[in-house]
PDB file of C-alpha atoms in Angstrom:
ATOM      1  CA  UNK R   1     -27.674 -74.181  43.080  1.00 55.00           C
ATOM      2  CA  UNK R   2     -24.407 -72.197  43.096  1.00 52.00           C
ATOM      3  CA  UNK R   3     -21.499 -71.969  44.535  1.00 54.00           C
ATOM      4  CA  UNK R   4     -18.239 -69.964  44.311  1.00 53.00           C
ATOM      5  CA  UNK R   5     -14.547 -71.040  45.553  1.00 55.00           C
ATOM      6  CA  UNK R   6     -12.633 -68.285  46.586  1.00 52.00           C
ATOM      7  CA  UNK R   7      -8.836 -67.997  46.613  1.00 50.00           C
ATOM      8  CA  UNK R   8      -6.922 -67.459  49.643  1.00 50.00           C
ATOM      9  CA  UNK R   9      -4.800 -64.334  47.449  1.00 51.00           C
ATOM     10  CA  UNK R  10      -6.780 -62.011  46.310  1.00 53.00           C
ATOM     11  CA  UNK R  11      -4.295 -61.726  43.018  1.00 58.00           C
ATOM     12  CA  UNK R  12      -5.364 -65.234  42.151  1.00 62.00           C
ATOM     13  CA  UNK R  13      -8.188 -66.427  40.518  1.00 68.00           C
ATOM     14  CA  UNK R  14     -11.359 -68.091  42.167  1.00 73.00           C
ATOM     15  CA  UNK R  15     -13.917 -70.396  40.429  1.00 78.00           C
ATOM     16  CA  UNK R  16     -17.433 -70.892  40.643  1.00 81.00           C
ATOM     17  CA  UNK R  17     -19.940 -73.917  40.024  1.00 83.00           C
ATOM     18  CA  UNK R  18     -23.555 -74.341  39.627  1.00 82.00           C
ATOM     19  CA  UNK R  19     -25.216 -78.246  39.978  1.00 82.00           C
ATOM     20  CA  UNK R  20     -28.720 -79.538  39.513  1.00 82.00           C
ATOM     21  CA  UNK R  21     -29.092 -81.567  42.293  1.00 80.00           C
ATOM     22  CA  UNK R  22     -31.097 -84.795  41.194  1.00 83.00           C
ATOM     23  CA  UNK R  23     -34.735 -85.338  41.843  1.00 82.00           C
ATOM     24  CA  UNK R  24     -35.372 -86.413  45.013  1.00 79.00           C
ATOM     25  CA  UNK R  25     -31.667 -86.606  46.600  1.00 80.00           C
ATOM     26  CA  UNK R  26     -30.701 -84.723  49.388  1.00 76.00           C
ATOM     27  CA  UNK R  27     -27.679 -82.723  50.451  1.00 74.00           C
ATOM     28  CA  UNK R  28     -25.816 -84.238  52.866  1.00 69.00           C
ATOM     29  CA  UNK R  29     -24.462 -81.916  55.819  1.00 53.00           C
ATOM     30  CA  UNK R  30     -23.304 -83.343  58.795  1.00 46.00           C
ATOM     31  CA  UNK R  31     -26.037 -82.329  60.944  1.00 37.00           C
ATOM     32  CA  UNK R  32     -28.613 -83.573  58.855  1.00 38.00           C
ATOM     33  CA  UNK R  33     -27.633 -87.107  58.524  1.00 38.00           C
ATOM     34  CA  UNK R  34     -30.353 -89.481  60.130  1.00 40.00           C
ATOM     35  CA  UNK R  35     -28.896 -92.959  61.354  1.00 41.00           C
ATOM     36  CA  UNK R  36     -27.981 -94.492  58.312  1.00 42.00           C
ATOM     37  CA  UNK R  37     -26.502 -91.769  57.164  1.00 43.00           C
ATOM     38  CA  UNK R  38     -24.261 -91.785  59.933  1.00 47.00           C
ATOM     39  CA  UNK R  39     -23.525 -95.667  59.354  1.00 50.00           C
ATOM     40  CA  UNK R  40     -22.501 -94.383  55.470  1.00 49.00           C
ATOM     41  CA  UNK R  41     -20.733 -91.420  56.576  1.00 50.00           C
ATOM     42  CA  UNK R  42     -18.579 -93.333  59.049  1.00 52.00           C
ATOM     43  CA  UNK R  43     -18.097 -96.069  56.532  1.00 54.00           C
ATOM     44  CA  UNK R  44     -16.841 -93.667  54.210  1.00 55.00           C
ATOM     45  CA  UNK R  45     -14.551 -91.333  56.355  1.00 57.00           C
ATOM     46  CA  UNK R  46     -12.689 -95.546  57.288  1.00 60.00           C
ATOM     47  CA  UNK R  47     -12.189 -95.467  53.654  1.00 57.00           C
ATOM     48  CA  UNK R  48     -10.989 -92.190  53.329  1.00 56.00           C
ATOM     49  CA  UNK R  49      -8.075 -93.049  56.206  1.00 63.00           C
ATOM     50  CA  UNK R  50      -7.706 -96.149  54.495  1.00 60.00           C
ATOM     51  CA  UNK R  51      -7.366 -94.324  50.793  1.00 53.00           C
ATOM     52  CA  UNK R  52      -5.195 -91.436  52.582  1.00 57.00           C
ATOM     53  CA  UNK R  53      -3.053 -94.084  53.977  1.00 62.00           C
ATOM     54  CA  UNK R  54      -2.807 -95.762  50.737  1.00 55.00           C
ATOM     55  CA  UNK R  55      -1.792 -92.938  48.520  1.00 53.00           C
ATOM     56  CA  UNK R  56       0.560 -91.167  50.996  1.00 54.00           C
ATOM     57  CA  UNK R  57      -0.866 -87.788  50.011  1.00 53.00           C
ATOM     58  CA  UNK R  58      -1.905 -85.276  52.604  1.00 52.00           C
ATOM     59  CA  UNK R  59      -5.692 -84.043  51.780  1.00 57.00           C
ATOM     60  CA  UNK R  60      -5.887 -80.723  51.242  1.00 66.00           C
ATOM     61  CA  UNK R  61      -9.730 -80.933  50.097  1.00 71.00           C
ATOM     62  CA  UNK R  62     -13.039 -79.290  50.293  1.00 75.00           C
ATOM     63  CA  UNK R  63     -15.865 -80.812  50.110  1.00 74.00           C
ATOM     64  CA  UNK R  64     -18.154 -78.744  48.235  1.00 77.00           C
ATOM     65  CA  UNK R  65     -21.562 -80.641  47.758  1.00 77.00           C
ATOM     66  CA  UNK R  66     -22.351 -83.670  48.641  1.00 79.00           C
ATOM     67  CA  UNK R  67     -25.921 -85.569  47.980  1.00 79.00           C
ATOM     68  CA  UNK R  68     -27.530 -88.883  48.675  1.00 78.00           C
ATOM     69  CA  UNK R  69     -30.405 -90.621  47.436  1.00 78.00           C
ATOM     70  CA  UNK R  70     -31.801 -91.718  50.899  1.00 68.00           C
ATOM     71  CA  UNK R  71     -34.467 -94.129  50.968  1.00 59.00           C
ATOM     72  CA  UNK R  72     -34.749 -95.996  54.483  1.00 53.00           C
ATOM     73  CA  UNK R  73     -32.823 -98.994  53.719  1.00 55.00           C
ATOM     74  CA  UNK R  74     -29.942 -99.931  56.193  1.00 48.00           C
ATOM     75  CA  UNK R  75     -27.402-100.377  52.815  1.00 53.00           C
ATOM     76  CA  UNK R  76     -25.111 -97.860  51.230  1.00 58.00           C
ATOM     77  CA  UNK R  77     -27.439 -95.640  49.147  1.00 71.00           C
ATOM     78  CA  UNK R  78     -25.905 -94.049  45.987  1.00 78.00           C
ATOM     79  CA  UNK R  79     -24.174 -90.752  46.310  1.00 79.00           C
ATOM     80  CA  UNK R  80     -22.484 -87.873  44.704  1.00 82.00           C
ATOM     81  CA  UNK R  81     -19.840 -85.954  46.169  1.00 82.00           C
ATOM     82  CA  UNK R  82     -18.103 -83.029  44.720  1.00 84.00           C
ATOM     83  CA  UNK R  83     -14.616 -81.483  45.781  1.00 81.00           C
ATOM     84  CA  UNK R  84     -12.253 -79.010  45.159  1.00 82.00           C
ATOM     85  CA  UNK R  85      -8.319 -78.140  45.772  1.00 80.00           C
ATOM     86  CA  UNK R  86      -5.825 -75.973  44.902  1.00 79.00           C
ATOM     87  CA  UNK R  87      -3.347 -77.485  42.769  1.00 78.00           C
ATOM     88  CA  UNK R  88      -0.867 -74.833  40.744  1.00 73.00           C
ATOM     89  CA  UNK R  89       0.828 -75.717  37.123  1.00 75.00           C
ATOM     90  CA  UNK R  90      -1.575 -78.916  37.463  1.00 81.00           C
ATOM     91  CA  UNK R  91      -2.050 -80.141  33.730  1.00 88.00           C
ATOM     92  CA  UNK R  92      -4.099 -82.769  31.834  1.00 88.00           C
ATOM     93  CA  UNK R  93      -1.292 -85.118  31.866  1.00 90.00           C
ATOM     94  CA  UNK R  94      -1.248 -84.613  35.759  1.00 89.00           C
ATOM     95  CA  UNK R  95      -4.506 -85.456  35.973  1.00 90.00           C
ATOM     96  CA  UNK R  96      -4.121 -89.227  33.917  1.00 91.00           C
ATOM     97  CA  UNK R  97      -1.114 -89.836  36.119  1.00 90.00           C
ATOM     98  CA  UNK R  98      -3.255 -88.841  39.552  1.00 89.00           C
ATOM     99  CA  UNK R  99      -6.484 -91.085  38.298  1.00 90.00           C
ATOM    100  CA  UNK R 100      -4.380 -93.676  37.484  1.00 91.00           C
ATOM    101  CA  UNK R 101      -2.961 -93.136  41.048  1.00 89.00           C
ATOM    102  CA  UNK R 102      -6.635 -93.862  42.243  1.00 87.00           C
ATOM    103  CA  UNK R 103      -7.048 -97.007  39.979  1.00 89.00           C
ATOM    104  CA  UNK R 104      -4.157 -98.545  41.694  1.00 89.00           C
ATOM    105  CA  UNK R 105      -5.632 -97.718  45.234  1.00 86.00           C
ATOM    106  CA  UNK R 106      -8.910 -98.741  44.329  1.00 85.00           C
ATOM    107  CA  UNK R 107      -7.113-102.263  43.589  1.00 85.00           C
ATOM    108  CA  UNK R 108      -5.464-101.948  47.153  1.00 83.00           C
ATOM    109  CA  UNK R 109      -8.318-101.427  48.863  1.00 80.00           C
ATOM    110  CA  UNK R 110     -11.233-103.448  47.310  1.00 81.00           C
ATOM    111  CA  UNK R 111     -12.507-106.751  46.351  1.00 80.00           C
ATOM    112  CA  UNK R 112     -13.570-107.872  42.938  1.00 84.00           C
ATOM    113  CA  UNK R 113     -12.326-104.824  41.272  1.00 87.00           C
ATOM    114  CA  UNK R 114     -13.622-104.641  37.568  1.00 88.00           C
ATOM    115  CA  UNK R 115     -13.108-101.783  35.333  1.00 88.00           C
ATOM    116  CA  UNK R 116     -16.071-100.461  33.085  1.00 88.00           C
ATOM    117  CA  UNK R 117     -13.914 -97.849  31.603  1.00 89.00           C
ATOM    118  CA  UNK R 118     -10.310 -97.048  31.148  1.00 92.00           C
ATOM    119  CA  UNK R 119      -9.016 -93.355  31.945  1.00 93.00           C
ATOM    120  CA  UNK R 120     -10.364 -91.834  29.255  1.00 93.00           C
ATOM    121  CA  UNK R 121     -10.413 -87.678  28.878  1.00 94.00           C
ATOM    122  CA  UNK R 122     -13.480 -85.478  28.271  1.00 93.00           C
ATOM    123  CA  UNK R 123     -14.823 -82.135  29.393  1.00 93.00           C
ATOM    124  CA  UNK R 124     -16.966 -80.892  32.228  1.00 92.00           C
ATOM    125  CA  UNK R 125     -19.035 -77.941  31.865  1.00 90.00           C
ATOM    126  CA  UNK R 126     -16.357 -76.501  28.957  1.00 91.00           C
ATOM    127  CA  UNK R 127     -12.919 -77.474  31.195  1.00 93.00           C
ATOM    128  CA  UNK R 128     -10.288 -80.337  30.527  1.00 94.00           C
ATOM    129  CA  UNK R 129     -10.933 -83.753  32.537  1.00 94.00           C
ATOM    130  CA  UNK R 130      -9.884 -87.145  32.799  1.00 95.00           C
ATOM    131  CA  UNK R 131     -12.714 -89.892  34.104  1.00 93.00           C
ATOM    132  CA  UNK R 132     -12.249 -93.330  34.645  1.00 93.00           C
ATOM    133  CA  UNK R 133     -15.015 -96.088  35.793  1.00 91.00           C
ATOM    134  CA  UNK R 134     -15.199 -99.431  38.192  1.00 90.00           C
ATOM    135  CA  UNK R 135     -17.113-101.502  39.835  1.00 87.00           C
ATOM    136  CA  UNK R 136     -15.946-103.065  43.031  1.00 86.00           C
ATOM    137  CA  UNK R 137     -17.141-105.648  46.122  1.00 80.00           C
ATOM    138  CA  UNK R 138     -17.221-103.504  49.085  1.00 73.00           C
ATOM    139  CA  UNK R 139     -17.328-104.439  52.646  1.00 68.00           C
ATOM    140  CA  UNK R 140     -20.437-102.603  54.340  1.00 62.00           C
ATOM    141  CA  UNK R 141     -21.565-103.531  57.765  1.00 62.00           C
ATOM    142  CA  UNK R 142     -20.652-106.889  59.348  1.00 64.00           C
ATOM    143  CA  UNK R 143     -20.346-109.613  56.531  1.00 69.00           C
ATOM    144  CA  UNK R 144     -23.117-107.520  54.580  1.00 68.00           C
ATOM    145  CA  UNK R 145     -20.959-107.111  51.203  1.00 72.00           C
ATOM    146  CA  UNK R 146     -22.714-104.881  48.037  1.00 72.00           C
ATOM    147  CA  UNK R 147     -21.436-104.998  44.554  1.00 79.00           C
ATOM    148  CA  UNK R 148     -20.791-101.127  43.745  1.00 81.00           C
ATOM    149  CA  UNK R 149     -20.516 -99.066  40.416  1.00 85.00           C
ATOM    150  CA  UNK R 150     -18.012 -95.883  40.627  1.00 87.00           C
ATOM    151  CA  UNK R 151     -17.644 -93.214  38.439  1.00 90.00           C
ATOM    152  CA  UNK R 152     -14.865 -90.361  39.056  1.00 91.00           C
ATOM    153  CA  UNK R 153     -14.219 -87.155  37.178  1.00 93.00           C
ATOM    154  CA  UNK R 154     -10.691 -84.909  37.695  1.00 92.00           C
ATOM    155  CA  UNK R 155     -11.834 -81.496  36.052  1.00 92.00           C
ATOM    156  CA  UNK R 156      -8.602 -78.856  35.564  1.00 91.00           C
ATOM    157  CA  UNK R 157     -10.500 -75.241  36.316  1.00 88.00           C
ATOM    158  CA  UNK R 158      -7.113 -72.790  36.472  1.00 83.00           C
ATOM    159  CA  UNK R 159      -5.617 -73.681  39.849  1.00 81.00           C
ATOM    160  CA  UNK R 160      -8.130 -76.059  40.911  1.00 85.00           C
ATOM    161  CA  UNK R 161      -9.050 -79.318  40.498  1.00 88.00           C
ATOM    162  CA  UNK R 162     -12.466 -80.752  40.985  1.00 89.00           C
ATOM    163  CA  UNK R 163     -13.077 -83.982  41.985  1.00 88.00           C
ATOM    164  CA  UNK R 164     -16.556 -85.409  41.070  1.00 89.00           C
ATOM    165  CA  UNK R 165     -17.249 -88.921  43.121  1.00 88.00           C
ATOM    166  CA  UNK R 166     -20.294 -90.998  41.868  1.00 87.00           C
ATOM    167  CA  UNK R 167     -21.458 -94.011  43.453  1.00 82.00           C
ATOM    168  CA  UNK R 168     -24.350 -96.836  43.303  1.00 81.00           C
ATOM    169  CA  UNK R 169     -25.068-100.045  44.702  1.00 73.00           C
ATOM    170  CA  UNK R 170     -25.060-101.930  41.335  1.00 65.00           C
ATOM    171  CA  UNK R 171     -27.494-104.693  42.914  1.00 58.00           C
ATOM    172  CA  UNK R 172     -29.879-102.364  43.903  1.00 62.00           C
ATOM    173  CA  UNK R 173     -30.048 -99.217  41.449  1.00 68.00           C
ATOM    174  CA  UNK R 174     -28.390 -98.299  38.285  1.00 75.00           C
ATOM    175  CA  UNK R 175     -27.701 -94.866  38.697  1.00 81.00           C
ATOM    176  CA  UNK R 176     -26.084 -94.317  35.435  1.00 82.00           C
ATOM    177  CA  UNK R 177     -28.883 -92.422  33.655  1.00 84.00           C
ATOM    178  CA  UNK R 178     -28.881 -89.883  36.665  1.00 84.00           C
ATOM    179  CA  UNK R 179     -25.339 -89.298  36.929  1.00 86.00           C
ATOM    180  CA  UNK R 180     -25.101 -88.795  32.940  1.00 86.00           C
ATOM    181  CA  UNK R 181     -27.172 -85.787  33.328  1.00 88.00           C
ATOM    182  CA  UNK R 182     -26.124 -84.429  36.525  1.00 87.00           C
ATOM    183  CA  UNK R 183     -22.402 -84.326  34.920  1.00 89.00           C
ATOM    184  CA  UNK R 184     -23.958 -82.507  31.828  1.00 89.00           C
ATOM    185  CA  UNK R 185     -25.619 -80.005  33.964  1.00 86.00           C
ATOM    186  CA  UNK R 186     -22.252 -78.995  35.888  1.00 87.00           C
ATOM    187  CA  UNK R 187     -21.215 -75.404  34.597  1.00 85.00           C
ATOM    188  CA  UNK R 188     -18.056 -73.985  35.896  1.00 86.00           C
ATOM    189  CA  UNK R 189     -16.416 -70.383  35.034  1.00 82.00           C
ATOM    190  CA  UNK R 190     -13.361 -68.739  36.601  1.00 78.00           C
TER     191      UNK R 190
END
C-alpha cells in the first residue's frame, strides 16, 4: 500500500510512502468505524483539542493512514496513525526541540507518565528522525483507566515531516514486536 503527497506548487517537491499494514488490522476511515471505534475516535479527537490547546500550535496536518487492531472489546485497542505536513528549512535539530515539545505535553496531559526511551535519533525508510517512547495512565471511558505504551517517530522527508503515532494498551497487548517491523517496512522517496 502506497501513497503519494503532493505539493500545493508544482515547483516544489512531493513525497511518497508505501506501509505494510499489519496482519489483521484495519484501516480506519471515518465511515467505517463500528461503535467502539467511534468511542476511540471521539476519545482521541478530546485529546487532540486538549494537545492543540496545550502546545498552542495551529494543526496544519494530514492524516495519511491510520489502522487499528479491532477486536470487539469496549477498551482502547492499539493503533497506528501516520501524518504528514509541510514544514520548510525544518532540520534534525527542529525535530529534537518539537518531540521534546510533545514530551512536555504528554506530562501536561497524562497520568503516571513514565519514559521508556529518551529522544533518541534514527532513520525511517533511509530519512533523518528523532523518536522518543512513554508509557502513560490514560483516562478512557468513565473511571475505566488503561496503562498505555506510546511510541512516536518525527521523520524529515524535504519539506515534510511525518509523524508516525504508535499506541497499545500495555495491560492488554504488547505491541512492540509489530510496530518494530511495521517501522522497518516504511519506505519513503521524494
Amino acid at each position: 500500500m502506497s501513497i503519494t503527497v503532493q505539493a500545493q506548487d508544482p515547483e516544489e517537491k512531493s513525497f511518497t510512502i508505501r506501509l505494510q499494514r499489519p496482519t489483521g488490522w484495519y484501516a480506519t476511515p471515518e465511515g467505517y468505524w463500528t461503535t467502539e471505534f467511534y468511542k476511540t475516535a471521539m476519545m482521541s479527537r478530546e485529546m487532540r483539542k486538549k494537545y492543540k490547546e496545550a502546545s498552542k500550535q495551529p494543526d496544519n496536518t494530514t492524516l495519511l493512514y491510520s489502522f487499528i487492531k479491532y477486536d470487539g472489546q469496549d477498551r482502547y485497542n492499539p493503533s497506528i496513525s501516520v501524518q504528514s505536513r509541510k514544514e520548510e528549512w525544518q532540520t534534525l535539530l527542529g525535530l529534537r526541540v518539537e518531540m521534546s515539545g510533545i514530551a512536555t505535553n504528554i506530562k501536561k496531559l497524562f497520568r503516571e507518565v513514565q519514559t521508556i526511551d529518551e529522544i533518541q535519533e534514527t532513520t525511517v525508510g533511509g530519512y533523518p528522525a528523532v523518536y522518543y517512547s512513554v508509557r502513560y495512565l490514560n483516562q478512557l471511558f468513565g473511571s475505566t483507566t488503561a496503562l498505555r505504551r506510546s511510541r512516536y517517530y518525527l521523520v524529515l522527508v524535504g519539506d515534510y515531516v511525518i509523524n508516525f503515532d504508535l499506541r497499545d494498551n500495555e495491560t492488554d497487548e504488547n505491541c512492540t514486536d509489530i510496530y518494530r517491523y511495521f517501522m522497518e517496512s516504511v519506505q519513503l522517496s521524494l
